[in-house]
PDB file of C-alpha atoms in Angstrom:
ATOM      1  CA  MET A  12       0.000   0.000   0.000  1.00  0.00           C
ATOM      2  CA  THR A  13       1.400   3.368  -0.938  1.00  0.00           C
ATOM      3  CA  ASP A  14       0.725   6.785   0.523  1.00  0.00           C
ATOM      4  CA  ASP A  15      -0.655   8.203  -2.762  1.00  0.00           C
ATOM      5  CA  THR A  16      -3.606   9.819  -1.002  1.00  0.00           C
ATOM      6  CA  LYS A  17      -1.497  11.782   1.474  1.00  0.00           C
ATOM      7  CA  ASP A  18      -1.778  14.983  -0.553  1.00  0.00           C
ATOM      8  CA  THR A  19      -5.353  14.494  -1.727  1.00  0.00           C
ATOM      9  CA  ILE A  20      -7.212  17.762  -2.151  1.00  0.00           C
ATOM     10  CA  TYR A  21     -10.863  17.456  -1.242  1.00  0.00           C
ATOM     11  CA  VAL A  22     -13.068  19.569  -3.496  1.00  0.00           C
ATOM     12  CA  ASN A  23     -16.609  18.949  -4.639  1.00  0.00           C
ATOM     13  CA  LYS A  24     -16.179  18.807  -8.433  1.00  0.00           C
ATOM     14  CA  ILE A  25     -19.776  19.820  -9.095  1.00  0.00           C
ATOM     15  CA  GLU A  26     -20.035  22.641  -6.559  1.00  0.00           C
ATOM     16  CA  PRO A  27     -16.555  23.674  -5.267  1.00  0.00           C
ATOM     17  CA  SER A  28     -17.914  25.891  -2.457  1.00  0.00           C
ATOM     18  CA  ASN A  29     -19.912  22.988  -0.966  1.00  0.00           C
ATOM     19  CA  ILE A  30     -18.148  20.984   1.786  1.00  0.00           C
ATOM     20  CA  TYR A  31     -20.191  17.913   0.833  1.00  0.00           C
ATOM     21  CA  ALA A  32     -19.557  15.724  -2.194  1.00  0.00           C
ATOM     22  CA  PRO A  33     -21.802  13.000  -3.601  1.00  0.00           C
ATOM     23  CA  PHE A  34     -21.120   9.578  -2.114  1.00  0.00           C
ATOM     24  CA  GLY A  35     -23.603   7.161  -3.609  1.00  0.00           C
ATOM     25  CA  LYS A  36     -27.101   8.099  -2.537  1.00  0.00           C
ATOM     26  CA  HIS A  37     -25.701  10.225   0.309  1.00  0.00           C
ATOM     27  CA  GLN A  38     -23.032  12.918   0.746  1.00  0.00           C
ATOM     28  CA  ILE A  39     -19.626  12.843   2.406  1.00  0.00           C
ATOM     29  CA  ASN A  40     -18.254  15.759   4.423  1.00  0.00           C
ATOM     30  CA  LEU A  41     -14.956  16.674   2.732  1.00  0.00           C
ATOM     31  CA  LYS A  42     -13.778  18.960   5.534  1.00  0.00           C
ATOM     32  CA  LYS A  43     -14.140  16.156   8.101  1.00  0.00           C
ATOM     33  CA  LEU A  44     -12.595  13.648   5.688  1.00  0.00           C
ATOM     34  CA  LYS A  45      -9.470  15.788   5.488  1.00  0.00           C
ATOM     35  CA  ASN A  46      -9.135  15.251   9.258  1.00  0.00           C
ATOM     36  CA  ASN A  47      -9.597  11.466   8.924  1.00  0.00           C
ATOM     37  CA  ARG A  48     -13.255  11.447   9.996  1.00  0.00           C
ATOM     38  CA  LEU A  49     -15.985   9.885   7.879  1.00  0.00           C
ATOM     39  CA  GLN A  50     -19.234  11.779   8.190  1.00  0.00           C
ATOM     40  CA  LEU A  51     -22.137  11.114   5.860  1.00  0.00           C
ATOM     41  CA  ARG A  52     -25.296  13.136   5.359  1.00  0.00           C
ATOM     42  CA  SER A  53     -28.401  12.659   3.271  1.00  0.00           C
ATOM     43  CA  LYS A  54     -28.806  14.709   0.099  1.00  0.00           C
ATOM     44  CA  THR A  55     -30.973  17.100   2.168  1.00  0.00           C
ATOM     45  CA  ASP A  56     -28.129  17.519   4.719  1.00  0.00           C
ATOM     46  CA  ASN A  57     -29.802  15.432   7.433  1.00  0.00           C
ATOM     47  CA  VAL A  58     -28.062  12.953   9.705  1.00  0.00           C
ATOM     48  CA  ILE A  59     -28.441   9.372   8.467  1.00  0.00           C
ATOM     49  CA  ALA A  60     -29.865   6.986  11.046  1.00  0.00           C
ATOM     50  CA  ASN A  61     -27.505   4.201  12.132  1.00  0.00           C
ATOM     51  CA  ILE A  62     -24.453   5.622  10.365  1.00  0.00           C
ATOM     52  CA  LYS A  63     -22.304   7.324  12.949  1.00  0.00           C
ATOM     53  CA  SER A  64     -19.429   9.641  12.211  1.00  0.00           C
ATOM     54  CA  LYS A  65     -16.235   7.641  12.648  1.00  0.00           C
ATOM     55  CA  MET A  66     -12.508   8.243  12.738  1.00  0.00           C
ATOM     56  CA  LEU A  67     -10.870   6.444   9.860  1.00  0.00           C
ATOM     57  CA  THR A  68      -7.777   4.342  10.187  1.00  0.00           C
ATOM     58  CA  LYS A  69      -4.999   4.972   7.687  1.00  0.00           C
ATOM     59  CA  ASN A  70      -6.001   1.874   5.714  1.00  0.00           C
ATOM     60  CA  MET A  71      -9.688   2.852   5.576  1.00  0.00           C
ATOM     61  CA  LYS A  72      -8.828   6.396   4.513  1.00  0.00           C
ATOM     62  CA  VAL A  73      -6.764   5.115   1.580  1.00  0.00           C
ATOM     63  CA  ILE A  74      -9.822   3.243   0.289  1.00  0.00           C
ATOM     64  CA  ILE A  75     -12.238   6.171   0.783  1.00  0.00           C
ATOM     65  CA  ASP A  76      -9.759   8.589  -0.854  1.00  0.00           C
ATOM     66  CA  LYS A  77      -9.335   6.306  -3.844  1.00  0.00           C
ATOM     67  CA  PHE A  78     -13.087   5.892  -4.117  1.00  0.00           C
ATOM     68  CA  ILE A  79     -13.931   9.602  -4.153  1.00  0.00           C
ATOM     69  CA  THR A  80     -11.082  10.377  -6.563  1.00  0.00           C
ATOM     70  CA  ASP A  81     -12.206   7.587  -8.940  1.00  0.00           C
ATOM     71  CA  GLN A  82      -9.003   5.579  -8.573  1.00  0.00           C
ATOM     72  CA  ASP A  83      -8.925   1.800  -8.673  1.00  0.00           C
ATOM     73  CA  ILE A  84      -9.111   0.171  -5.250  1.00  0.00           C
ATOM     74  CA  LEU A  85      -6.536  -2.597  -5.261  1.00  0.00           C
ATOM     75  CA  PHE A  86      -6.883  -5.998  -3.626  1.00  0.00           C
ATOM     76  CA  GLU A  87      -3.871  -5.111  -1.464  1.00  0.00           C
ATOM     77  CA  ASP A  88      -5.730  -2.043  -0.120  1.00  0.00           C
ATOM     78  CA  VAL A  89      -8.610  -4.212   1.066  1.00  0.00           C
ATOM     79  CA  GLU A  90      -6.456  -7.101   2.254  1.00  0.00           C
ATOM     80  CA  VAL A  91      -4.728  -4.985   4.945  1.00  0.00           C
ATOM     81  CA  LEU A  92      -8.054  -4.103   6.612  1.00  0.00           C
ATOM     82  CA  ASN A  93      -9.006  -5.916   9.799  1.00  0.00           C
ATOM     83  CA  ASP A  94     -12.464  -7.507  10.183  1.00  0.00           C
ATOM     84  CA  ASP A  95     -14.010  -4.475  11.945  1.00  0.00           C
ATOM     85  CA  GLU A  96     -12.773  -2.141   9.198  1.00  0.00           C
ATOM     86  CA  LYS A  97     -14.111  -4.462   6.505  1.00  0.00           C
ATOM     87  CA  ASP A  98     -17.487  -4.681   8.258  1.00  0.00           C
ATOM     88  CA  TYR A  99     -17.737  -0.906   8.592  1.00  0.00           C
ATOM     89  CA  LEU A 100     -16.800  -0.188   4.970  1.00  0.00           C
ATOM     90  CA  ALA A 101     -19.079  -2.970   3.707  1.00  0.00           C
ATOM     91  CA  GLU A 102     -21.959  -1.455   5.705  1.00  0.00           C
ATOM     92  CA  ILE A 103     -21.191   2.033   4.364  1.00  0.00           C
ATOM     93  CA  ALA A 104     -21.053   0.704   0.805  1.00  0.00           C
ATOM     94  CA  GLU A 105     -24.410  -1.020   1.232  1.00  0.00           C
ATOM     95  CA  ARG A 106     -26.117   1.923   2.971  1.00  0.00           C
ATOM     96  CA  CYS A 107     -24.844   4.419   0.378  1.00  0.00           C
ATOM     97  CA  ASP A 108     -25.811   2.086  -2.465  1.00  0.00           C
ATOM     98  CA  ILE A 109     -22.263   1.936  -3.833  1.00  0.00           C
ATOM     99  CA  SER A 110     -21.506  -1.741  -3.210  1.00  0.00           C
ATOM    100  CA  ASP A 111     -21.250  -2.240  -6.975  1.00  0.00           C
ATOM    101  CA  ARG A 112     -18.227   0.119  -7.031  1.00  0.00           C
ATOM    102  CA  LEU A 113     -16.858  -0.443  -3.523  1.00  0.00           C
ATOM    103  CA  ARG A 114     -16.683  -4.187  -2.966  1.00  0.00           C
ATOM    104  CA  ILE A 115     -15.486  -4.997   0.526  1.00  0.00           C
ATOM    105  CA  PRO A 116     -15.941  -8.615   1.591  1.00  0.00           C
ATOM    106  CA  SER A 117     -17.618  -8.510   4.980  1.00  0.00           C
ATOM    107  CA  PRO A 118     -16.585 -11.233   7.433  1.00  0.00           C
ATOM    108  CA  LYS A 119     -20.212 -11.282   8.664  1.00  0.00           C
ATOM    109  CA  LEU A 120     -21.483 -11.966   5.176  1.00  0.00           C
ATOM    110  CA  THR A 121     -18.835 -14.629   4.680  1.00  0.00           C
ATOM    111  CA  LYS A 122     -19.973 -16.378   7.905  1.00  0.00           C
ATOM    112  CA  ILE A 123     -23.615 -16.268   6.838  1.00  0.00           C
ATOM    113  CA  GLN A 124     -22.718 -17.594   3.398  1.00  0.00           C
ATOM    114  CA  SER A 125     -20.684 -20.335   5.062  1.00  0.00           C
ATOM    115  CA  ASP A 126     -23.698 -21.291   7.219  1.00  0.00           C
ATOM    116  CA  ILE A 127     -25.977 -21.349   4.154  1.00  0.00           C
ATOM    117  CA  ASN A 128     -23.490 -23.542   2.264  1.00  0.00           C
ATOM    118  CA  LYS A 129     -23.184 -25.917   5.232  1.00  0.00           C
ATOM    119  CA  PHE A 130     -26.995 -26.031   5.483  1.00  0.00           C
ATOM    120  CA  GLN A 131     -27.260 -27.029   1.815  1.00  0.00           C
ATOM    121  CA  ILE A 132     -24.624 -29.749   2.259  1.00  0.00           C
ATOM    122  CA  LEU A 133     -26.334 -31.164   5.363  1.00  0.00           C
ATOM    123  CA  ARG A 134     -29.698 -31.028   3.593  1.00  0.00           C
ATOM    124  CA  GLY A 135     -28.212 -33.001   0.697  1.00  0.00           C
ATOM    125  CA  GLU A 136     -26.792 -35.603   3.060  1.00  0.00           C
ATOM    126  CA  LEU A 137     -30.172 -36.038   4.744  1.00  0.00           C
ATOM    127  CA  ILE A 138     -31.919 -36.396   1.387  1.00  0.00           C
ATOM    128  CA  ALA A 139     -29.278 -38.970   0.367  1.00  0.00           C
ATOM    129  CA  GLY A 140     -30.200 -41.069   3.401  1.00  0.00           C
ATOM    130  CA  ASN A 141     -27.572 -40.160   5.989  1.00  0.00           C
ATOM    131  CA  ASP A 142     -29.573 -39.876   9.202  1.00  0.00           C
ATOM    132  CA  SER A 143     -26.881 -39.941  11.870  1.00  0.00           C
ATOM    133  CA  LYS A 144     -27.961 -38.297  15.109  1.00  0.00           C
ATOM    134  CA  GLU A 145     -25.107 -35.760  15.019  1.00  0.00           C
ATOM    135  CA  LEU A 146     -25.877 -34.740  11.429  1.00  0.00           C
ATOM    136  CA  VAL A 147     -29.589 -34.309  12.220  1.00  0.00           C
ATOM    137  CA  LYS A 148     -28.745 -32.259  15.316  1.00  0.00           C
ATOM    138  CA  ASP A 149     -26.330 -30.011  13.355  1.00  0.00           C
ATOM    139  CA  PHE A 150     -28.939 -29.572  10.626  1.00  0.00           C
ATOM    140  CA  LYS A 151     -31.658 -28.557  13.105  1.00  0.00           C
ATOM    141  CA  VAL A 152     -29.373 -26.115  14.925  1.00  0.00           C
ATOM    142  CA  LEU A 153     -28.313 -24.546  11.628  1.00  0.00           C
ATOM    143  CA  LEU A 154     -31.935 -24.402  10.466  1.00  0.00           C
ATOM    144  CA  LEU A 155     -32.968 -22.519  13.620  1.00  0.00           C
ATOM    145  CA  LYS A 156     -29.982 -20.182  13.302  1.00  0.00           C
ATOM    146  CA  LEU A 157     -30.840 -19.341   9.674  1.00  0.00           C
ATOM    147  CA  MET A 158     -34.523 -18.905  10.578  1.00  0.00           C
ATOM    148  CA  ASN A 159     -33.626 -16.500  13.403  1.00  0.00           C
ATOM    149  CA  SER A 160     -31.366 -14.470  11.114  1.00  0.00           C
ATOM    150  CA  LYS A 161     -34.208 -14.427   8.531  1.00  0.00           C
ATOM    151  CA  HIS A 162     -32.161 -16.165   5.836  1.00  0.00           C
ATOM    152  CA  ILE A 163     -34.780 -18.908   5.827  1.00  0.00           C
ATOM    153  CA  SER A 164     -38.406 -17.883   6.203  1.00  0.00           C
ATOM    154  CA  LYS A 165     -40.303 -19.159   9.236  1.00  0.00           C
ATOM    155  CA  SER A 166     -42.823 -20.926   6.999  1.00  0.00           C
ATOM    156  CA  GLU A 167     -40.094 -22.717   5.035  1.00  0.00           C
ATOM    157  CA  GLY A 168     -38.286 -23.650   8.254  1.00  0.00           C
ATOM    158  CA  ASN A 169     -41.467 -24.989   9.838  1.00  0.00           C
ATOM    159  CA  GLU A 170     -42.219 -26.982   6.697  1.00  0.00           C
ATOM    160  CA  ILE A 171     -38.737 -28.564   6.875  1.00  0.00           C
ATOM    161  CA  MET A 172     -39.201 -29.369  10.582  1.00  0.00           C
ATOM    162  CA  VAL A 173     -42.619 -30.997   9.942  1.00  0.00           C
ATOM    163  CA  THR A 174     -41.112 -33.077   7.119  1.00  0.00           C
ATOM    164  CA  MET A 175     -38.302 -34.190   9.423  1.00  0.00           C
ATOM    165  CA  LEU A 176     -40.814 -35.174  12.131  1.00  0.00           C
ATOM    166  CA  GLN A 177     -42.811 -37.177   9.594  1.00  0.00           C
ATOM    167  CA  LEU A 178     -39.629 -38.989   8.573  1.00  0.00           C
ATOM    168  CA  GLY A 179     -38.843 -39.724  12.227  1.00  0.00           C
ATOM    169  CA  LEU A 180     -35.710 -37.545  12.331  1.00  0.00           C
TER     170      LEU A 180
END
């Protein structure tokens, strides 16, 4: 990672006298960004619920600077982020509707995807006839976890549970 963004000049290209610049469907405060603080506002200059102003680490600032100056964000830039930084930037990208341009793999999303993949594998094993007690227990626990996180609807989960009861599992 290089320090290319050290001398970045923050100016709203559309309206140079405005301290806010477009950042997806919201705005970013350029004056605060210069001091390593990320502060977002709605297009009508209102505070955005659930997105708090936050001090940026050096690694996070490199990514934000590259994003607002339309530079390519390299894999190496993202790789040096810790899990909390990745989660925060992934949330910002999603909330600002810029996840198509700012792709940060969120460890939370990776864990959920891992659970969904494991669920599909266990489901396949059950369908194939493997009915070991440990496998059935793991499947039920994972099913409840995915139902609680709303990745599987309650109706679909209940339907699966009823089917399992009918099969004696």
